CSV table of C-alpha atoms and ligand atoms in Angstrom, one decimal:
chain,number,residue,atom,x,y,z
A,1,UNK,CA,0.1,0.0,-0.1
A,2,UNK,CA,1.7,3.1,-1.0
A,3,UNK,CA,1.8,6.2,1.3
A,4,UNK,CA,-0.2,9.2,1.3
A,5,UNK,CA,2.4,11.1,-0.1
A,6,UNK,CA,3.0,8.4,-2.8
A,7,UNK,CA,-0.8,8.1,-3.7
A,8,UNK,CA,-1.0,11.7,-3.9
A,9,UNK,CA,2.1,11.6,-6.5
A,10,UNK,CA,0.6,8.8,-8.5
A,11,UNK,CA,-2.6,10.7,-8.8
A,12,UNK,CA,-1.0,14.0,-10.0
A,13,UNK,CA,1.2,11.6,-12.4
A,14,UNK,CA,-2.1,10.4,-13.8
A,15,UNK,CA,-4.2,13.6,-13.9
A,16,UNK,CA,-0.8,15.1,-15.8
A,17,UNK,CA,-0.8,12.1,-18.0
A,18,UNK,CA,-4.7,12.7,-18.9
A,19,UNK,CA,-4.0,16.3,-19.7
A,20,UNK,CA,-1.2,15.5,-22.0
A,21,UNK,CA,-3.2,12.8,-23.8
A,22,UNK,CA,-6.1,15.1,-24.2
A,23,UNK,CA,-3.8,18.1,-25.2
A,24,UNK,CA,-2.1,15.5,-28.0
A,25,UNK,CA,1.2,15.4,-26.3
A,26,UNK,CA,2.4,12.0,-26.6
A,27,UNK,CA,2.9,9.9,-23.5
A,28,UNK,CA,3.4,6.7,-25.2
A,29,UNK,CA,3.2,4.7,-28.6
A,30,UNK,CA,-0.2,4.7,-28.2
A,31,UNK,CA,-0.6,8.7,-28.3
A,32,UNK,CA,2.1,8.9,-31.5
A,33,UNK,CA,0.2,7.5,-33.9
A,34,UNK,CA,-2.4,8.7,-36.3
A,35,UNK,CA,-5.3,6.5,-34.7
A,36,UNK,CA,-7.7,9.7,-34.4
A,37,UNK,CA,-9.1,10.8,-31.3
A,38,UNK,CA,-7.6,9.9,-28.0
A,39,UNK,CA,-10.0,9.7,-25.1
A,40,UNK,CA,-12.9,11.3,-27.2
A,41,UNK,CA,-10.7,14.3,-27.7
A,42,UNK,CA,-8.9,15.1,-31.2
A,43,UNK,CA,-5.3,15.0,-31.1
A,44,UNK,CA,-3.3,18.1,-31.8
A,45,UNK,CA,-1.8,18.4,-34.9
A,46,UNK,CA,1.4,20.1,-36.3
A,47,UNK,CA,-0.8,23.0,-37.6
A,48,UNK,CA,-2.5,23.2,-34.0
A,49,UNK,CA,0.6,23.6,-32.5
A,50,UNK,CA,2.1,26.1,-35.0
A,51,UNK,CA,-0.9,28.0,-34.6
A,52,UNK,CA,-0.2,28.7,-31.1
A,53,UNK,CA,2.5,30.5,-32.0
A,54,UNK,CA,0.8,32.1,-34.7
A,55,UNK,CA,2.8,30.3,-37.4
A,56,UNK,CA,1.7,27.6,-39.9
A,57,UNK,CA,3.3,24.2,-40.5
A,58,UNK,CA,2.7,22.9,-44.3
A,59,UNK,CA,3.5,20.4,-46.5
A,60,UNK,CA,4.0,20.2,-50.2
A,61,UNK,CA,2.3,17.5,-52.2
A,62,UNK,CA,1.9,16.5,-55.9
A,63,UNK,CA,-0.8,15.6,-57.9
A,64,UNK,CA,-0.2,11.9,-58.4
A,65,UNK,CA,0.0,11.2,-55.1
A,66,UNK,CA,-3.7,12.3,-54.4
A,67,UNK,CA,-5.0,8.9,-54.9
A,68,UNK,CA,-3.2,7.7,-52.2
A,69,UNK,CA,-6.0,8.0,-49.5
A,70,UNK,CA,-3.9,7.0,-46.3
A,71,UNK,CA,-1.5,9.7,-47.7
A,72,UNK,CA,-4.0,12.4,-48.0
A,73,UNK,CA,-5.8,11.8,-44.8
A,74,UNK,CA,-2.6,12.7,-43.0
A,75,UNK,CA,-1.8,15.5,-45.2
A,76,UNK,CA,-5.4,16.7,-44.7
A,77,UNK,CA,-5.0,16.5,-40.9
A,78,UNK,CA,-1.8,17.5,-39.8
A,79,UNK,CA,-1.2,21.0,-41.8
A,80,UNK,CA,-2.5,24.2,-42.4
A,81,UNK,CA,-0.6,25.0,-45.8
A,82,UNK,CA,0.1,23.4,-48.6
A,83,UNK,CA,2.5,23.8,-51.6
A,84,UNK,CA,2.2,22.0,-55.1
A,85,UNK,CA,5.5,20.4,-55.4
A,86,UNK,CA,5.0,20.9,-59.2
A,87,UNK,CA,1.7,21.5,-60.5
A,88,UNK,CA,2.2,25.3,-60.6
A,89,UNK,CA,5.4,25.2,-62.4
A,90,UNK,CA,5.4,27.2,-65.9
A,91,UNK,CA,5.7,23.6,-67.9
A,92,UNK,CA,2.3,22.5,-66.3
A,93,UNK,CA,0.5,26.1,-66.6
A,94,UNK,CA,1.7,27.0,-69.8
A,95,UNK,CA,2.7,23.9,-71.7
A,96,UNK,CA,1.9,25.9,-75.3
A,97,UNK,CA,2.5,29.7,-75.6
A,98,UNK,CA,-0.8,31.6,-74.7
A,99,UNK,CA,-2.3,28.1,-73.8
A,100,UNK,CA,-3.1,27.7,-69.9
A,101,UNK,CA,-3.8,24.6,-68.1
A,102,UNK,CA,-4.7,25.0,-64.5
A,103,UNK,CA,-5.9,21.2,-64.0
A,104,UNK,CA,-3.1,20.3,-61.7
A,105,UNK,CA,-2.8,23.6,-59.6
A,106,UNK,CA,-6.6,23.4,-58.9
A,107,UNK,CA,-6.8,20.2,-57.7
A,108,UNK,CA,-4.2,21.1,-55.1
A,109,UNK,CA,-6.1,24.4,-54.5
A,110,UNK,CA,-9.3,22.8,-54.1
A,111,UNK,CA,-8.0,19.8,-51.6
A,112,UNK,CA,-6.5,22.8,-49.5
A,113,UNK,CA,-9.9,24.6,-49.4
A,114,UNK,CA,-11.7,21.5,-48.6
A,115,UNK,CA,-9.4,20.7,-45.6
A,116,UNK,CA,-9.4,24.6,-44.6
A,117,UNK,CA,-5.9,25.0,-45.8
A,118,UNK,CA,-4.0,27.8,-47.2
A,119,UNK,CA,-1.7,27.6,-50.2
A,120,UNK,CA,1.8,28.9,-50.8
A,121,UNK,CA,1.8,29.1,-54.5
A,122,UNK,CA,5.3,27.8,-56.2
A,123,UNK,CA,6.5,29.0,-58.7
A,124,UNK,CA,6.4,32.1,-61.1
A,125,UNK,CA,9.8,32.5,-62.3
A,126,UNK,CA,12.5,29.7,-62.6
A,127,UNK,CA,15.0,28.4,-64.8
A,128,UNK,CA,14.3,24.8,-64.5
A,129,UNK,CA,11.0,23.0,-65.5
A,130,UNK,CA,10.3,25.5,-68.3
A,131,UNK,CA,8.3,24.5,-71.3
A,132,UNK,CA,10.0,23.6,-74.6
A,133,UNK,CA,8.7,26.5,-76.3
A,134,UNK,CA,10.1,29.3,-74.1
A,135,UNK,CA,13.6,27.2,-74.0
A,136,UNK,CA,13.9,26.2,-77.6
A,137,UNK,CA,13.8,29.8,-79.0
A,138,UNK,CA,16.0,32.8,-78.9
A,139,UNK,CA,14.1,35.9,-77.2
A,140,UNK,CA,14.6,39.4,-77.6
A,141,UNK,CA,14.3,41.2,-74.5
A,142,UNK,CA,11.0,42.8,-75.3
A,143,UNK,CA,9.7,39.5,-76.6
A,144,UNK,CA,10.7,37.8,-73.4
A,145,UNK,CA,9.4,40.6,-71.2
A,146,UNK,CA,6.1,40.2,-72.7
A,147,UNK,CA,5.9,36.5,-72.4
A,148,UNK,CA,7.3,36.9,-68.7
A,149,UNK,CA,4.8,39.6,-67.8
A,150,UNK,CA,1.7,37.3,-69.6
A,151,UNK,CA,2.7,34.4,-67.5
A,152,UNK,CA,2.8,35.9,-64.2
A,153,UNK,CA,-0.1,37.8,-64.6
A,154,UNK,CA,-2.5,35.2,-66.1
A,155,UNK,CA,-1.5,33.0,-63.3
A,156,UNK,CA,-1.5,35.1,-60.3
A,157,UNK,CA,-5.0,36.5,-61.5
A,158,UNK,CA,-6.4,32.9,-61.9
A,159,UNK,CA,-5.4,32.0,-58.4
A,160,UNK,CA,-6.1,35.5,-57.1
A,161,UNK,CA,-7.9,35.4,-53.5
A,162,UNK,CA,-7.0,31.7,-53.3
A,163,UNK,CA,-3.2,31.7,-52.4
A,164,UNK,CA,-1.6,33.1,-49.0
A,165,UNK,CA,1.7,33.5,-51.0
A,166,UNK,CA,3.7,33.5,-54.2
A,167,UNK,CA,7.3,32.2,-54.9
A,168,UNK,CA,7.6,34.8,-57.4
A,169,UNK,CA,11.4,34.2,-58.5
A,170,UNK,CA,12.8,30.9,-57.5
A,171,UNK,CA,16.6,30.0,-57.6
A,172,UNK,CA,17.9,33.5,-58.8
A,173,UNK,CA,21.6,33.2,-57.4
A,174,UNK,CA,24.5,31.1,-57.8
A,175,UNK,CA,26.4,29.7,-54.6
A,176,UNK,CA,28.9,32.8,-54.8
A,177,UNK,CA,26.4,35.4,-54.7
A,178,UNK,CA,26.4,36.2,-58.6
A,179,UNK,CA,23.1,36.3,-60.6
A,180,UNK,CA,22.5,32.9,-62.0
A,181,UNK,CA,22.8,33.1,-66.1
A,182,UNK,CA,19.3,32.1,-66.5
A,183,UNK,CA,17.7,32.7,-69.6
A,184,UNK,CA,15.5,35.8,-67.8
A,185,UNK,CA,18.6,37.1,-66.5
A,186,UNK,CA,20.9,36.7,-69.9
A,187,UNK,CA,17.9,38.5,-71.7
A,188,UNK,CA,16.6,40.9,-69.3
A,189,UNK,CA,19.2,41.8,-67.0
A,190,UNK,CA,18.8,41.6,-62.9
A,191,UNK,CA,15.8,44.0,-63.3
A,192,UNK,CA,13.8,41.1,-64.4
A,193,UNK,CA,13.2,40.3,-60.5
A,194,UNK,CA,11.8,43.7,-59.9
A,195,UNK,CA,9.6,43.7,-62.8
A,196,UNK,CA,8.3,40.2,-61.7
A,197,UNK,CA,7.4,41.5,-58.3
A,198,UNK,CA,5.6,44.2,-59.5
A,199,UNK,CA,3.5,42.2,-62.0
A,200,UNK,CA,2.5,39.7,-59.4
A,201,UNK,CA,1.7,42.6,-57.1
A,202,UNK,CA,-0.6,44.1,-59.9
A,203,UNK,CA,-2.3,40.7,-60.4
A,204,UNK,CA,-2.9,40.3,-56.9
A,205,UNK,CA,-2.2,42.9,-54.6
A,206,UNK,CA,-3.0,40.6,-50.9
A,207,UNK,CA,-0.8,37.9,-51.8
A,208,UNK,CA,2.5,37.8,-49.9
A,209,UNK,CA,5.5,37.7,-52.5
A,210,UNK,CA,8.4,36.1,-51.9
A,211,UNK,CA,12.0,35.3,-53.3
A,212,UNK,CA,12.9,31.7,-52.7
A,213,UNK,CA,16.1,29.6,-52.9
A,214,UNK,CA,18.3,26.5,-51.1
A,215,UNK,CA,21.8,26.9,-49.7
A,216,UNK,CA,20.7,30.2,-48.0
A,217,UNK,CA,20.0,29.1,-44.6
A,218,UNK,CA,23.2,30.2,-43.2
A,219,UNK,CA,25.1,33.5,-43.4
A,220,UNK,CA,27.2,33.4,-46.4
A,221,UNK,CA,27.9,34.9,-49.9
A,222,UNK,CA,24.2,33.3,-51.4
A,223,UNK,CA,22.1,34.5,-48.5
A,224,UNK,CA,24.3,37.9,-48.4
A,225,UNK,CA,23.1,38.3,-52.1
A,226,UNK,CA,19.6,38.1,-51.1
A,227,UNK,CA,20.3,40.4,-48.2
A,228,UNK,CA,21.7,43.0,-50.3
A,229,UNK,CA,18.9,42.7,-53.1
A,230,UNK,CA,16.1,42.7,-50.5
A,231,UNK,CA,17.5,45.8,-49.1
A,232,UNK,CA,17.7,47.6,-52.2
A,233,UNK,CA,14.1,46.1,-53.4
A,234,UNK,CA,12.7,47.6,-50.1
A,235,UNK,CA,14.6,51.0,-50.7
A,236,UNK,CA,12.8,51.1,-54.0
A,237,UNK,CA,9.5,50.0,-52.6
A,238,UNK,CA,9.5,47.1,-55.0
A,239,UNK,CA,6.7,44.8,-53.4
A,240,UNK,CA,8.5,42.1,-51.9
A,241,UNK,CA,7.2,40.5,-48.5
A,242,UNK,CA,9.6,37.7,-47.7
A,243,UNK,CA,12.3,35.5,-48.3
A,244,UNK,CA,12.0,31.7,-48.3
A,245,UNK,CA,14.7,29.6,-47.5
A,246,UNK,CA,14.1,26.2,-48.7
A,247,UNK,CA,16.3,24.4,-46.4
A,248,UNK,CA,17.0,21.2,-48.0
A,249,UNK,CA,19.6,19.7,-45.9
A,250,UNK,CA,21.8,16.9,-45.5
A,251,UNK,CA,23.2,15.5,-42.5
A,252,UNK,CA,26.9,15.0,-44.1
A,253,UNK,CA,27.1,18.7,-44.5
A,254,UNK,CA,26.6,19.8,-41.1
A,255,UNK,CA,23.6,22.1,-39.6
A,256,UNK,CA,23.6,25.8,-40.6
A,257,UNK,CA,24.3,27.2,-37.0
A,258,UNK,CA,23.7,30.7,-38.4
A,259,UNK,CA,20.1,30.2,-39.3
A,260,UNK,CA,18.6,32.0,-36.4
A,261,UNK,CA,20.7,35.2,-37.1
A,262,UNK,CA,20.3,35.0,-40.6
A,263,UNK,CA,16.3,34.8,-40.2
A,264,UNK,CA,16.7,37.9,-37.6
A,265,UNK,CA,18.7,39.9,-40.1
A,266,UNK,CA,16.0,39.7,-42.9
A,267,UNK,CA,13.1,40.6,-40.1
A,268,UNK,CA,15.0,43.6,-39.3
A,269,UNK,CA,14.4,44.6,-43.2
A,270,UNK,CA,10.7,44.4,-42.5
A,271,UNK,CA,10.4,41.4,-44.4
A,272,UNK,CA,8.8,37.9,-43.7
A,273,UNK,CA,10.9,34.6,-44.0
A,274,UNK,CA,9.6,30.9,-44.1
A,275,UNK,CA,11.5,27.9,-44.3
A,276,UNK,CA,9.8,26.3,-47.5
A,277,UNK,CA,11.1,23.0,-48.7
A,278,UNK,CA,12.5,21.3,-45.5
A,279,UNK,CA,14.1,18.0,-45.6
A,280,UNK,CA,17.1,16.5,-44.0
A,281,UNK,CA,18.4,14.0,-46.0
A,282,UNK,CA,21.2,11.4,-45.0
A,283,UNK,CA,23.2,8.8,-46.6
A,284,UNK,CA,21.7,5.5,-46.7
A,285,UNK,CA,21.0,3.2,-44.8
A,286,UNK,CA,19.0,5.3,-42.1
A,287,UNK,CA,20.4,4.2,-38.6
A,288,UNK,CA,18.8,5.1,-35.3
A,289,UNK,CA,22.0,7.2,-34.5
A,290,UNK,CA,21.3,9.3,-37.9
A,291,UNK,CA,17.7,9.3,-37.4
A,292,UNK,CA,18.2,10.9,-33.8
A,293,UNK,CA,20.6,13.7,-35.3
A,294,UNK,CA,18.0,14.4,-37.8
A,295,UNK,CA,15.4,14.8,-35.6
A,296,UNK,CA,17.7,17.3,-33.7
A,297,UNK,CA,18.2,19.1,-36.8
A,298,UNK,CA,14.3,19.6,-37.5
A,299,UNK,CA,13.8,20.6,-33.8
A,300,UNK,CA,16.5,23.3,-34.1
A,301,UNK,CA,14.9,24.7,-37.2
A,302,UNK,CA,11.5,24.9,-35.8
A,303,UNK,CA,13.0,26.5,-32.6
A,304,UNK,CA,14.9,28.8,-34.7
A,305,UNK,CA,11.9,29.9,-36.7
A,306,UNK,CA,10.0,30.1,-33.4
A,307,UNK,CA,12.7,32.1,-31.9
A,308,UNK,CA,12.2,35.1,-35.0
A,309,UNK,CA,9.1,36.9,-35.0
A,310,UNK,CA,8.5,37.5,-38.7
A,311,UNK,CA,9.6,33.9,-39.3
A,312,UNK,CA,5.9,32.8,-40.5
A,313,UNK,CA,5.9,28.9,-40.9
A,314,UNK,CA,7.6,26.1,-42.0
A,315,UNK,CA,6.8,23.8,-44.7
A,316,UNK,CA,8.2,20.1,-45.4
A,317,UNK,CA,9.0,19.0,-49.1
A,318,UNK,CA,6.3,16.7,-48.6
A,319,UNK,CA,5.7,14.9,-45.3
A,320,UNK,CA,6.7,11.2,-46.0
A,321,UNK,CA,9.7,9.5,-47.4
A,322,UNK,CA,7.3,7.7,-49.9
A,323,UNK,CA,7.1,10.8,-51.8
A,324,UNK,CA,10.2,12.4,-51.0
A,325,UNK,CA,12.3,13.6,-54.2
A,326,UNK,CA,15.6,13.0,-52.6
A,327,UNK,CA,16.1,9.2,-54.0
A,328,UNK,CA,15.7,10.1,-57.4
A,329,UNK,CA,18.1,13.2,-57.5
A,330,UNK,CA,20.8,11.8,-55.0
A,331,UNK,CA,21.2,8.3,-55.3
A,332,UNK,CA,22.0,6.6,-52.3
A,333,UNK,CA,20.5,9.3,-50.2
A,334,UNK,CA,17.0,9.5,-48.7
A,335,UNK,CA,14.8,9.0,-45.3
A,336,UNK,CA,14.9,12.7,-45.3
A,337,UNK,CA,11.2,13.7,-44.1
A,338,UNK,CA,9.4,13.4,-40.6
A,339,UNK,CA,7.1,10.2,-41.6
A,340,UNK,CA,8.8,7.0,-43.0
A,341,UNK,CA,7.6,5.4,-46.5
A,342,UNK,CA,5.0,3.7,-44.4
A,343,UNK,CA,3.7,6.6,-43.4
A,344,UNK,CA,4.7,6.1,-39.6
A,345,UNK,CA,5.9,9.1,-37.7
A,346,UNK,CA,9.9,9.2,-37.0
A,347,UNK,CA,11.7,10.9,-34.2
A,348,UNK,CA,11.7,14.0,-36.1
A,349,UNK,CA,8.1,14.1,-36.3
A,350,UNK,CA,8.2,13.9,-32.0
A,351,UNK,CA,11.1,16.4,-32.2
A,352,UNK,CA,9.0,19.0,-34.5
A,353,UNK,CA,6.0,18.5,-31.7
A,354,UNK,CA,8.2,19.1,-28.9
A,355,UNK,CA,10.0,22.3,-30.6
A,356,UNK,CA,6.3,23.5,-30.9
A,357,UNK,CA,4.8,22.4,-27.5
B,401,9MR,O1,9.8,18.5,-55.8
B,401,9MR,C1,9.9,18.5,-57.1
B,401,9MR,C2,10.2,17.4,-58.0
B,401,9MR,O2,9.1,16.5,-58.1
B,401,9MR,C3,10.6,17.9,-59.3
B,401,9MR,O3,11.0,16.7,-60.0
B,401,9MR,C4,11.8,18.7,-59.1
B,401,9MR,C5,12.6,19.2,-60.5
B,401,9MR,O4,13.4,19.7,-60.3
B,401,9MR,O5,11.4,19.9,-58.5
B,401,9MR,C6,11.3,19.5,-57.2
B,401,9MR,O6,10.8,20.6,-56.6
B,401,9MR,C7,12.1,21.9,-56.2
B,401,9MR,C8,11.4,22.9,-56.1
B,401,9MR,O7,10.5,23.3,-57.4
B,401,9MR,C9,12.5,23.9,-55.9
B,401,9MR,N1,13.6,23.8,-55.0
B,401,9MR,C10,14.1,22.5,-55.3
B,401,9MR,C11,12.9,21.5,-55.3
B,401,9MR,C12,13.9,19.9,-55.2
B,401,9MR,O8,14.2,19.6,-56.7
């Protein structure tokens, strides 16, 4: 028979466990999974936890995956922001010059609306995944400017009022901070970025407009280039709202320890920031040790965003290893996302919850 003090401790522990279960904080294996309501109350999701901090927690998705109902169930429950991984890119939306196709993008916007989720739209101006009619021809500056303006304004107008933000220009800089020599830069000069932002703003004055890139999580030549450009654009009153840090990290290259400082300096320019395409890949096979390190990185990234007032949210580049882009692009690497290929949460998932709790 336990002493009175011990019984009180036991009761308190039991009450605490009940509160934790009711609030969705995992107290054991049963609380971790996706079996739905625990003790009659719906479990808290990443989105719920993020919203308590005034942030969102999002995932990318792609049209072919949407027939997987086990996948779409979690997609619809855990997240409050969705990014189409491919469906709004130029090759998909304007496959022939002047002929627009919204099928893929609309499917994802409709799905998000059905689940009361917002949309980070991606992306208007990028050197990759362009249609053949655009890459297969030499353009004069006047011609390309007209093509670019028409593409941006037609697409942004189509989604006006339906998306929270646009990645207007994606991946404009090289690693050393020089401009990437894309068809847009080579033909139009660096002013194409300000033009793109202004055209997008005209077409949807309420959408938040972002520049987005990878390898700009840490302070360094590439993020410095964004800092300088953002400062200049703000000074010239070009409609820029935020900088998206993709955050495609790899365990073998080390954690970007200056992430928080970097987010903060953009905040001080009066800009939002967001982690827009997060994944943390590793050399396969995944081991318990690597998965634990990955969890630490997800936790650290989440905490860094929460520490900086204008870091508005985090999006993972899809949520499950089942649909990650990594294995196809980096053979021998993978296991980059918070859910595994069987849609079971990994240590990274728990670490994100802890950071948000
Ligand atoms: O997730 C996208 C993948 O399905 C495509 O095959 C790939 C083509 O480059 O693009 C992926 O998304 C990219 C995003 O649009 C921009 N940042 C890098 C992402 C990963 O390549």
